[in-house]
XYZ file of C-alpha atoms in Angstrom:
337
model
C 82.619 -43.804 -22.506
C 85.564 -44.691 -20.254
C 88.052 -42.952 -22.543
C 85.945 -39.793 -22.560
C 85.481 -39.786 -18.772
C 89.179 -40.412 -18.191
C 90.496 -37.903 -20.716
C 88.233 -34.887 -20.347
C 86.264 -32.850 -17.897
C 82.698 -34.002 -18.315
C 79.154 -33.214 -17.246
C 76.984 -36.269 -16.649
C 73.251 -35.627 -16.288
C 71.099 -38.475 -14.998
C 67.307 -38.524 -14.897
C 65.885 -40.569 -12.049
C 63.061 -42.222 -13.968
C 61.762 -43.317 -17.343
C 59.596 -40.386 -18.530
C 56.629 -42.614 -19.402
C 53.697 -40.520 -20.587
C 55.979 -37.632 -21.523
C 57.196 -39.717 -24.459
C 54.130 -41.484 -25.734
C 53.542 -43.959 -22.914
C 50.159 -44.412 -21.323
C 51.244 -43.947 -17.737
C 54.053 -43.027 -15.360
C 53.572 -46.446 -13.787
C 54.059 -49.216 -16.340
C 55.138 -52.838 -16.480
C 56.014 -52.650 -20.175
C 59.685 -52.040 -19.422
C 62.205 -53.664 -17.135
C 62.719 -52.126 -13.683
C 66.207 -50.873 -14.579
C 64.702 -49.062 -17.565
C 61.774 -47.556 -15.662
C 63.993 -46.481 -12.757
C 67.515 -46.582 -14.188
C 69.359 -44.399 -11.723
C 70.778 -47.069 -9.414
C 72.188 -49.089 -12.310
C 73.643 -45.935 -13.873
C 75.365 -44.917 -10.630
C 76.825 -48.413 -10.305
C 78.172 -48.114 -13.835
C 79.774 -44.725 -13.128
C 81.248 -45.522 -9.732
C 85.035 -45.304 -9.725
C 85.182 -43.840 -13.244
C 84.129 -40.205 -12.812
C 86.783 -38.421 -10.754
C 86.888 -35.689 -13.419
C 83.141 -35.460 -14.079
C 80.424 -33.275 -12.621
C 77.345 -35.448 -12.027
C 73.847 -33.964 -11.773
C 70.920 -36.160 -10.730
C 67.411 -34.953 -11.556
C 64.161 -35.784 -9.722
C 65.768 -37.321 -6.649
C 62.418 -37.191 -4.812
C 61.664 -40.482 -6.579
C 64.094 -42.181 -4.183
C 63.908 -39.867 -1.150
C 60.516 -40.144 0.508
C 60.831 -37.166 2.879
C 63.095 -34.893 0.792
C 61.468 -31.439 0.579
C 61.279 -29.953 -2.909
C 59.619 -26.895 -4.416
C 57.388 -29.198 -6.452
C 56.150 -30.995 -3.339
C 55.964 -34.699 -2.679
C 55.941 -37.287 -5.461
C 52.387 -37.891 -6.762
C 50.887 -41.336 -6.226
C 50.506 -41.827 -9.988
C 54.300 -41.748 -10.525
C 56.402 -44.842 -9.859
C 58.793 -44.433 -6.939
C 61.882 -46.116 -5.553
C 61.237 -45.436 -1.865
C 61.968 -49.053 -0.991
C 65.476 -48.517 -2.430
C 66.214 -45.222 -0.670
C 68.910 -46.731 1.557
C 70.643 -48.286 -1.452
C 70.401 -44.989 -3.322
C 72.005 -43.031 -0.456
C 74.727 -45.652 -0.056
C 75.565 -45.358 -3.736
C 75.753 -41.563 -3.465
C 78.018 -41.894 -0.428
C 80.328 -44.209 -2.376
C 81.328 -41.236 -4.560
C 82.512 -39.124 -1.605
C 86.165 -40.054 -2.002
C 86.196 -38.225 -5.347
C 83.186 -35.876 -5.062
C 81.404 -33.608 -2.607
C 77.643 -34.171 -2.482
C 75.154 -31.289 -2.538
C 71.352 -31.583 -2.340
C 69.023 -28.965 -3.835
C 65.254 -28.745 -3.411
C 64.469 -26.765 -6.582
C 61.841 -28.180 -8.930
C 61.599 -31.914 -8.188
C 64.943 -32.148 -6.395
C 68.563 -32.422 -7.532
C 71.769 -33.944 -6.254
C 75.055 -32.474 -7.463
C 78.250 -34.506 -7.174
C 81.073 -32.004 -7.499
C 84.556 -33.393 -8.353
C 87.057 -32.728 -5.566
C 89.694 -32.388 -8.303
C 87.943 -29.206 -9.446
C 88.484 -27.440 -6.118
C 85.869 -25.831 -3.904
C 82.207 -26.254 -4.835
C 81.290 -23.116 -6.780
C 77.771 -23.657 -8.062
C 75.316 -21.159 -6.592
C 71.618 -21.293 -7.232
C 69.721 -18.134 -8.121
C 67.689 -16.688 -5.280
C 64.404 -15.606 -6.859
C 61.215 -13.976 -5.559
C 59.042 -16.459 -3.705
C 61.860 -18.793 -2.682
C 61.409 -20.100 0.852
C 65.010 -20.420 1.923
C 64.279 -21.322 5.536
C 61.279 -22.354 7.655
C 59.307 -19.485 9.142
C 58.879 -20.362 12.815
C 57.860 -17.817 15.429
C 60.259 -17.554 18.359
C 58.801 -16.740 21.750
C 60.227 -13.774 23.593
C 62.083 -11.023 21.693
C 63.978 -12.615 18.788
C 65.208 -9.302 17.415
C 64.613 -5.737 16.349
C 62.085 -6.571 13.619
C 59.856 -8.077 16.300
C 60.188 -4.902 18.398
C 59.321 -2.724 15.381
C 56.058 -4.404 14.364
C 53.589 -2.425 16.498
C 55.222 0.878 15.562
C 55.076 0.041 11.875
C 51.454 -1.030 12.046
C 50.613 2.511 13.163
C 52.238 3.933 10.004
C 50.091 3.063 6.972
C 52.988 3.642 4.592
C 54.586 0.320 5.585
C 51.489 -1.720 4.762
C 50.313 0.263 1.738
C 53.448 1.548 0.022
C 56.737 0.166 1.268
C 56.247 -3.522 2.148
C 54.361 -4.432 -1.012
C 54.800 -7.387 -3.388
C 57.615 -9.911 -3.329
C 60.361 -8.993 -0.914
C 63.906 -9.935 -0.004
C 64.880 -9.868 3.683
C 68.659 -9.580 3.991
C 69.978 -11.078 7.209
C 66.509 -11.844 8.569
C 67.540 -14.954 10.487
C 64.930 -16.072 12.993
C 63.366 -12.593 13.086
C 62.484 -12.081 9.436
C 59.750 -9.691 8.324
C 58.303 -12.832 6.720
C 57.133 -13.967 10.158
C 54.853 -10.946 10.404
C 53.723 -10.775 6.767
C 50.062 -11.470 7.594
C 50.041 -8.134 9.426
C 51.094 -6.367 6.206
C 48.511 -7.717 3.743
C 50.137 -6.365 0.565
C 53.207 -8.553 1.083
C 52.989 -11.451 -1.395
C 56.087 -13.327 -0.248
C 59.382 -12.824 1.551
C 62.626 -14.602 0.700
C 65.274 -14.591 3.415
C 68.918 -14.124 2.374
C 71.295 -15.540 4.977
C 74.778 -17.118 5.052
C 73.375 -20.258 3.445
C 72.449 -18.200 0.373
C 75.700 -16.238 0.058
C 77.465 -12.997 0.940
C 74.931 -10.291 1.861
C 77.313 -7.572 0.706
C 77.201 -8.665 -2.937
C 74.023 -10.764 -3.432
C 75.860 -12.287 -6.367
C 73.202 -14.953 -6.940
C 70.306 -12.480 -7.070
C 69.359 -11.031 -10.446
C 69.082 -7.301 -11.110
C 65.666 -5.642 -10.716
C 64.029 -8.781 -9.346
C 62.362 -7.869 -6.022
C 59.517 -5.438 -5.293
C 61.001 -4.455 -1.932
C 64.197 -5.130 -0.023
C 64.156 -5.188 3.759
C 67.007 -5.462 6.234
C 66.961 -5.115 9.997
C 70.370 -4.626 11.654
C 72.497 -6.301 8.992
C 74.289 -3.375 7.320
C 76.597 -2.937 10.316
C 77.909 -6.493 9.786
C 79.166 -6.079 6.188
C 82.684 -4.970 5.301
C 81.613 -2.026 3.134
C 78.062 -0.648 3.628
C 78.278 1.502 0.489
C 79.076 -1.501 -1.664
C 76.285 -3.426 0.045
C 73.718 -0.696 -0.587
C 74.800 -0.571 -4.223
C 73.931 -4.245 -4.621
C 70.799 -4.069 -2.491
C 69.521 -1.373 -4.818
C 70.668 -3.365 -7.846
C 68.308 -6.264 -7.055
C 65.391 -3.911 -6.335
C 62.922 -3.120 -9.097
C 62.601 0.523 -10.190
C 59.868 2.075 -8.065
C 60.445 -0.439 -5.273
C 61.423 0.467 -1.728
C 64.457 -0.295 0.402
C 63.582 -0.421 4.129
C 66.680 -0.464 6.360
C 67.360 -0.232 10.090
C 70.792 0.016 11.692
C 71.800 0.501 15.350
C 72.423 4.066 16.479
C 75.926 4.289 17.950
C 74.917 6.377 20.967
C 71.982 4.189 21.981
C 73.523 0.828 21.121
C 77.319 0.911 21.478
C 76.946 3.797 23.970
C 80.438 5.216 23.521
C 82.350 1.934 23.467
C 84.214 0.503 20.456
C 84.741 -2.303 19.549
C 81.128 -3.115 20.307
C 80.686 -5.144 23.472
C 77.091 -6.121 22.709
C 77.856 -7.598 19.282
C 81.496 -8.307 18.448
C 80.674 -8.863 14.747
C 79.763 -5.194 14.213
C 82.152 -3.586 11.756
C 80.667 -0.077 11.727
C 78.629 2.253 13.878
C 75.965 4.642 12.581
C 74.700 8.088 13.420
C 71.833 9.911 11.742
C 73.617 13.259 11.609
C 76.307 14.855 13.742
C 79.518 16.753 12.973
C 81.874 14.521 14.910
C 81.627 11.015 16.314
C 83.515 9.292 19.113
C 83.544 6.108 16.988
C 86.513 5.504 14.635
C 84.235 3.564 12.259
C 81.201 5.839 12.335
C 79.027 6.265 9.233
C 76.725 9.250 8.913
C 73.467 7.967 7.408
C 72.570 11.223 5.667
C 76.042 11.385 4.098
C 75.657 7.757 3.057
C 72.351 8.479 1.332
C 73.867 11.441 -0.533
C 76.110 8.970 -2.342
C 72.963 7.570 -3.977
C 71.073 10.816 -4.601
C 70.810 10.196 -8.359
C 69.408 6.704 -7.841
C 66.901 7.045 -5.012
C 64.256 9.247 -3.522
C 64.517 9.384 0.274
C 61.113 8.768 1.854
C 62.111 8.568 5.498
C 65.137 8.903 7.796
C 64.391 8.669 11.505
C 66.172 8.194 14.813
C 64.247 5.472 16.665
C 64.746 6.853 20.155
C 61.133 7.112 21.305
C 61.439 4.169 23.726
C 65.100 4.443 24.726
C 65.570 4.826 28.483
C 68.156 7.557 29.061
C 70.102 7.597 32.299
C 70.028 3.839 32.808
C 73.108 1.771 33.601
C 74.774 0.734 30.334
C 73.179 -2.407 28.854
C 71.826 -3.641 25.511
C 68.327 -2.180 25.500
C 67.414 -4.005 22.270
C 67.104 -7.104 24.480
C 63.975 -5.525 25.951
C 60.605 -5.693 24.213
C 60.407 -2.013 23.352
C 63.723 -0.179 22.738
C 64.788 -0.232 19.070
C 67.910 1.925 19.636
C 68.281 2.415 15.916
C 68.030 4.489 12.767
C 65.538 3.672 10.049
C 65.632 4.917 6.491
C 63.376 4.161 3.542
C 64.286 5.001 -0.054
C 62.541 4.428 -3.352
C 64.588 3.341 -6.354
C 64.207 5.745 -9.251
């Protein structure tokens, strides 16, 4: 083993427990085998320590040792043997690899730990983001967390949102603490919402989201933050199922930036948007109708609207989206053909 580990790049996969009843045993808790055979992971890590600088190590079912580690499969059942009393030892052993590896925890299935060799460069494994994934806790924020919050009452008055557009399993791109997921009980045909944020990857490319995987894609005030909105829309449509809807809002340049560029209300904005006008004061303006024409063979436009119904004209210049009523934006909805 030492020659192989020293001479080649290797993948080492370790299972955290003896599989018991999966392989003919009577139970997942048994005294028929020695402790290091029933729960072999600690002994295996001791054996590997200091010998695996060129090996990728994947540990399966880490919830056996981590009592409060959240996984998609939930907590460890009582009828499975655990190593909770050795959790501190387990974490210390993992930490002992940090001189040669970076440690990454994943909550898929029953929980994984990935020890990535520093000699291989930057950690490059990305998990697929799939419908139904809960990528962050959904916690309501008091006050006005964002433009999705402001939009809810307006959208509830338009039956198309609840009956046609926000239907099935959705992806919210850039939802942050104001995701449409927070309000999903108000749109009863939503089955689930997965939020795609920095922790999941680059919103412009969605490189870890499979083609044709989501029933709807939603994004509130994110498109203005990407480097190339046309490239972003290409990928946002790519992950949408045929027949599904893309529901997008962006800030309107005259109501939000109000004639000033770079934006003083959000310095991360890379573009401004207008619904339709011949000439813009903004050097980075994007005409939404022109943008949609680039996709005319791929989508059917269902809606394009200037959300100016609650904008207060004539006021001193300030960010009106910080109020509870002024959306200051443009909304468009398209259906993928």
